């Protein structure tokens, strides 16, 4: 027996309002629930000092001649024991001066190494090559154009001092004049609230 016009209308309304409710939950309900749960049962990671584990920063780079020197300097300047922190740059088929610049640093310090993919293979492959080539306790994966605050690596590693923490993410902030503040500002702040709340729950 075919549905009556009224029952079909009800079904359409149920589907429409249900979809709207799900959408509202995703963008508003879920963040509010996270904030509430964080207040009720906060998670505290055990930031620990003491000896710093051996750590390698891995950068997948493709034609990054404009920023790679700054990235290397930025990494070597970290507030971290120099003998416990090194840098591996995996050149993903770069055709500019990226390799030349990295090799110049690698020739002057054993803390910097240059590796290559077999061609243009993509970021994931490059990072995997870097990870397979080192034996450090901690790997920090980052982009060539993402500059660290001076204490960034130390703080990332300290958060891993808690055995309940398996991975740590930094917070990306755009520099003034990057041209993204107006287009990404509101959503970016929203996303950061969600991330902090999820971290607050462990």
mmCIF file of C-alpha atoms in Angstrom:
data_model
loop_
_atom_site.group_PDB
_atom_site.id
_atom_site.type_symbol
_atom_site.label_atom_id
_atom_site.label_comp_id
_atom_site.label_asym_id
_atom_site.label_seq_id
_atom_site.Cartn_x
_atom_site.Cartn_y
_atom_site.Cartn_z
ATOM 1 C CA UNK A 1 0.000 0.000 0.000
ATOM 2 C CA UNK A 2 1.630 3.292 -1.086
ATOM 3 C CA UNK A 3 2.249 5.863 1.659
ATOM 4 C CA UNK A 4 -0.214 8.708 1.953
ATOM 5 C CA UNK A 5 0.858 12.234 1.192
ATOM 6 C CA UNK A 6 0.888 13.114 4.899
ATOM 7 C CA UNK A 7 3.095 10.183 5.879
ATOM 8 C CA UNK A 8 5.543 11.010 3.077
ATOM 9 C CA UNK A 9 5.665 14.593 4.300
ATOM 10 C CA UNK A 10 6.361 13.427 7.841
ATOM 11 C CA UNK A 11 9.172 11.198 6.591
ATOM 12 C CA UNK A 12 10.756 14.097 4.692
ATOM 13 C CA UNK A 13 10.540 16.281 7.794
ATOM 14 C CA UNK A 14 12.075 13.560 9.966
ATOM 15 C CA UNK A 15 14.986 13.111 7.566
ATOM 16 C CA UNK A 16 15.536 16.859 7.177
ATOM 17 C CA UNK A 17 15.406 17.597 10.898
ATOM 18 C CA UNK A 18 17.522 14.541 11.655
ATOM 19 C CA UNK A 19 20.201 15.690 9.221
ATOM 20 C CA UNK A 20 20.106 19.186 10.724
ATOM 21 C CA UNK A 21 20.404 17.740 14.242
ATOM 22 C CA UNK A 22 23.442 15.669 13.245
ATOM 23 C CA UNK A 23 25.052 18.718 11.647
ATOM 24 C CA UNK A 24 24.422 20.824 14.757
ATOM 25 C CA UNK A 25 25.865 18.091 16.965
ATOM 26 C CA UNK A 26 29.035 17.814 14.887
ATOM 27 C CA UNK A 27 29.756 21.549 14.914
ATOM 28 C CA UNK A 28 28.270 22.614 18.267
ATOM 29 C CA UNK A 29 27.172 19.671 20.406
ATOM 30 C CA UNK A 30 30.404 17.695 20.167
ATOM 31 C CA UNK A 31 32.684 20.633 21.174
ATOM 32 C CA UNK A 32 30.353 21.537 24.058
ATOM 33 C CA UNK A 33 30.276 17.910 25.212
ATOM 34 C CA UNK A 34 34.077 17.802 25.094
ATOM 35 C CA UNK A 35 34.359 20.967 27.168
ATOM 36 C CA UNK A 36 31.945 19.555 29.748
ATOM 37 C CA UNK A 37 33.697 16.206 30.008
ATOM 38 C CA UNK A 38 37.078 17.922 30.260
ATOM 39 C CA UNK A 39 35.832 19.841 33.299
ATOM 40 C CA UNK A 40 34.388 16.709 34.893
ATOM 41 C CA UNK A 41 37.332 14.350 34.355
ATOM 42 C CA UNK A 42 40.457 16.125 33.134
ATOM 43 C CA UNK A 43 43.437 14.145 31.872
ATOM 44 C CA UNK A 44 46.877 15.214 33.042
ATOM 45 C CA UNK A 45 49.877 14.087 31.038
ATOM 46 C CA UNK A 46 53.048 13.641 33.017
ATOM 47 C CA UNK A 47 55.480 16.184 31.639
ATOM 48 C CA UNK A 48 58.846 14.987 32.822
ATOM 49 C CA UNK A 49 62.255 16.579 32.779
ATOM 50 C CA UNK A 50 65.520 14.750 33.275
ATOM 51 C CA UNK A 51 67.620 13.253 30.517
ATOM 52 C CA UNK A 52 66.482 13.978 26.985
ATOM 53 C CA UNK A 53 65.951 10.949 24.744
ATOM 54 C CA UNK A 54 67.669 10.843 21.369
ATOM 55 C CA UNK A 55 65.409 12.701 18.949
ATOM 56 C CA UNK A 56 65.431 13.159 15.185
ATOM 57 C CA UNK A 57 63.555 15.831 13.283
ATOM 58 C CA UNK A 58 62.505 14.543 9.852
ATOM 59 C CA UNK A 59 61.631 16.924 7.025
ATOM 60 C CA UNK A 60 60.203 15.827 3.680
ATOM 61 C CA UNK A 61 61.301 18.501 1.220
ATOM 62 C CA UNK A 62 60.466 19.185 -2.392
ATOM 63 C CA UNK A 63 61.968 22.340 -3.949
ATOM 64 C CA UNK A 64 62.295 24.164 -0.638
ATOM 65 C CA UNK A 65 65.358 26.276 -1.436
ATOM 66 C CA UNK A 66 63.634 29.425 -0.127
ATOM 67 C CA UNK A 67 63.120 28.068 3.401
ATOM 68 C CA UNK A 68 65.311 25.017 3.967
ATOM 69 C CA UNK A 69 68.298 26.920 5.372
ATOM 70 C CA UNK A 70 66.020 28.697 7.854
ATOM 71 C CA UNK A 71 64.493 25.340 8.815
ATOM 72 C CA UNK A 72 67.891 23.793 9.444
ATOM 73 C CA UNK A 73 69.059 26.747 11.536
ATOM 74 C CA UNK A 74 65.755 26.752 13.406
ATOM 75 C CA UNK A 75 66.121 23.053 14.255
ATOM 76 C CA UNK A 76 69.772 23.257 15.296
ATOM 77 C CA UNK A 77 68.923 26.223 17.521
ATOM 78 C CA UNK A 78 66.377 24.286 19.586
ATOM 79 C CA UNK A 79 66.535 24.348 23.375
ATOM 80 C CA UNK A 80 67.581 20.695 23.477
ATOM 81 C CA UNK A 81 70.840 18.874 24.145
ATOM 82 C CA UNK A 82 72.829 19.186 20.918
ATOM 83 C CA UNK A 83 74.179 15.649 21.178
ATOM 84 C CA UNK A 84 70.620 14.278 21.483
ATOM 85 C CA UNK A 85 68.981 16.076 18.547
ATOM 86 C CA UNK A 86 69.667 15.713 14.857
ATOM 87 C CA UNK A 87 67.936 16.478 11.572
ATOM 88 C CA UNK A 88 67.213 14.351 8.521
ATOM 89 C CA UNK A 89 66.028 16.059 5.345
ATOM 90 C CA UNK A 90 64.560 13.714 2.740
ATOM 91 C CA UNK A 91 64.622 15.376 -0.650
ATOM 92 C CA UNK A 92 61.634 14.173 -2.660
ATOM 93 C CA UNK A 93 63.041 14.621 -6.144
ATOM 94 C CA UNK A 94 63.910 18.298 -5.668
ATOM 95 C CA UNK A 95 65.046 20.082 -8.818
ATOM 96 C CA UNK A 96 66.109 23.392 -7.271
ATOM 97 C CA UNK A 97 68.976 24.135 -4.834
ATOM 98 C CA UNK A 98 67.429 22.273 -1.888
ATOM 99 C CA UNK A 99 69.921 19.383 -2.017
ATOM 100 C CA UNK A 100 72.881 21.724 -2.399
ATOM 101 C CA UNK A 101 71.867 23.802 0.620
ATOM 102 C CA UNK A 102 71.234 20.778 2.856
ATOM 103 C CA UNK A 103 74.489 19.130 1.762
ATOM 104 C CA UNK A 104 76.386 22.261 2.760
ATOM 105 C CA UNK A 105 75.103 21.884 6.324
ATOM 106 C CA UNK A 106 75.581 18.104 6.298
ATOM 107 C CA UNK A 107 79.237 18.632 5.359
ATOM 108 C CA UNK A 108 79.771 20.875 8.382
ATOM 109 C CA UNK A 109 77.960 18.912 11.087
ATOM 110 C CA UNK A 110 77.013 15.295 11.664
ATOM 111 C CA UNK A 111 73.706 16.505 13.120
ATOM 112 C CA UNK A 112 72.305 17.059 9.592
ATOM 113 C CA UNK A 113 71.789 14.290 7.029
ATOM 114 C CA UNK A 114 70.451 14.401 3.488
ATOM 115 C CA UNK A 115 68.525 11.450 2.062
ATOM 116 C CA UNK A 116 66.690 11.050 -1.244
ATOM 117 C CA UNK A 117 63.629 9.334 -2.590
ATOM 118 C CA UNK A 118 63.980 7.550 -5.935
ATOM 119 C CA UNK A 119 62.060 10.344 -7.632
ATOM 120 C CA UNK A 120 58.966 12.372 -6.894
ATOM 121 C CA UNK A 121 57.252 9.878 -4.573
ATOM 122 C CA UNK A 122 55.324 12.080 -2.167
ATOM 123 C CA UNK A 123 55.531 13.205 1.431
ATOM 124 C CA UNK A 124 54.490 9.924 3.056
ATOM 125 C CA UNK A 125 57.151 7.920 1.237
ATOM 126 C CA UNK A 126 59.793 10.524 2.073
ATOM 127 C CA UNK A 127 58.896 10.485 5.773
ATOM 128 C CA UNK A 128 58.963 6.673 5.825
ATOM 129 C CA UNK A 129 62.432 6.696 4.268
ATOM 130 C CA UNK A 130 63.608 9.113 6.941
ATOM 131 C CA UNK A 131 62.064 7.087 9.761
ATOM 132 C CA UNK A 132 63.637 3.865 8.515
ATOM 133 C CA UNK A 133 67.091 5.446 8.379
ATOM 134 C CA UNK A 134 67.333 6.511 12.030
ATOM 135 C CA UNK A 135 67.384 4.780 15.397
ATOM 136 C CA UNK A 136 66.301 7.661 17.645
ATOM 137 C CA UNK A 137 63.810 7.109 20.443
ATOM 138 C CA UNK A 138 61.636 10.004 19.255
ATOM 139 C CA UNK A 139 60.768 11.199 15.741
ATOM 140 C CA UNK A 140 59.494 14.722 15.098
ATOM 141 C CA UNK A 141 57.963 15.065 11.636
ATOM 142 C CA UNK A 142 57.541 18.559 10.270
ATOM 143 C CA UNK A 143 57.328 20.627 7.086
ATOM 144 C CA UNK A 144 60.223 22.662 5.735
ATOM 145 C CA UNK A 145 58.297 25.927 6.054
ATOM 146 C CA UNK A 146 57.060 25.272 9.626
ATOM 147 C CA UNK A 147 59.383 27.055 12.046
ATOM 148 C CA UNK A 148 59.556 25.906 15.662
ATOM 149 C CA UNK A 149 59.499 28.051 18.743
ATOM 150 C CA UNK A 150 62.804 27.529 20.510
ATOM 151 C CA UNK A 151 61.330 25.204 23.139
ATOM 152 C CA UNK A 152 59.027 23.288 20.776
ATOM 153 C CA UNK A 153 60.956 20.013 20.502
ATOM 154 C CA UNK A 154 61.638 19.926 24.240
ATOM 155 C CA UNK A 155 57.976 20.406 25.078
ATOM 156 C CA UNK A 156 56.845 17.808 22.538
ATOM 157 C CA UNK A 157 59.274 15.257 23.973
ATOM 158 C CA UNK A 158 58.352 16.062 27.583
ATOM 159 C CA UNK A 159 54.706 15.233 26.865
ATOM 160 C CA UNK A 160 55.843 11.773 25.781
ATOM 161 C CA UNK A 161 57.312 11.202 29.231
ATOM 162 C CA UNK A 162 53.886 9.882 30.227
ATOM 163 C CA UNK A 163 53.579 6.229 29.096
ATOM 164 C CA UNK A 164 49.870 6.841 28.427
ATOM 165 C CA UNK A 165 50.802 9.297 25.644
ATOM 166 C CA UNK A 166 51.694 7.734 22.307
ATOM 167 C CA UNK A 167 51.850 10.782 20.031
ATOM 168 C CA UNK A 168 52.000 14.542 20.418
ATOM 169 C CA UNK A 169 50.973 17.308 18.034
ATOM 170 C CA UNK A 170 52.149 20.888 18.033
ATOM 171 C CA UNK A 171 49.981 23.902 17.365
ATOM 172 C CA UNK A 172 50.402 25.563 13.991
ATOM 173 C CA UNK A 173 50.226 29.350 13.992
ATOM 174 C CA UNK A 174 50.430 31.464 10.863
ATOM 175 C CA UNK A 175 52.770 34.396 10.841
ATOM 176 C CA UNK A 176 51.452 37.915 10.369
ATOM 177 C CA UNK A 177 51.052 38.667 6.694
ATOM 178 C CA UNK A 178 50.664 35.033 5.676
ATOM 179 C CA UNK A 179 47.378 35.993 4.030
ATOM 180 C CA UNK A 180 45.335 33.363 5.868
ATOM 181 C CA UNK A 181 44.110 35.178 8.977
ATOM 182 C CA UNK A 182 40.856 36.435 7.486
ATOM 183 C CA UNK A 183 39.922 33.215 5.679
ATOM 184 C CA UNK A 184 40.938 30.679 8.332
ATOM 185 C CA UNK A 185 40.760 32.646 11.576
ATOM 186 C CA UNK A 186 37.339 31.584 12.876
ATOM 187 C CA UNK A 187 37.526 27.959 11.807
ATOM 188 C CA UNK A 188 41.135 27.708 12.975
ATOM 189 C CA UNK A 189 40.206 28.880 16.476
ATOM 190 C CA UNK A 190 37.264 26.467 16.516
ATOM 191 C CA UNK A 191 39.513 23.573 15.510
ATOM 192 C CA UNK A 192 42.067 24.464 18.182
ATOM 193 C CA UNK A 193 39.351 24.432 20.865
ATOM 194 C CA UNK A 194 38.313 20.938 19.770
ATOM 195 C CA UNK A 195 41.918 19.704 19.740
ATOM 196 C CA UNK A 196 42.661 21.112 23.184
ATOM 197 C CA UNK A 197 39.477 19.576 24.575
ATOM 198 C CA UNK A 198 40.287 16.165 23.080
ATOM 199 C CA UNK A 199 43.772 16.401 24.555
ATOM 200 C CA UNK A 200 42.220 17.364 27.870
ATOM 201 C CA UNK A 201 40.399 14.020 27.837
ATOM 202 C CA UNK A 202 43.475 12.065 26.863
#
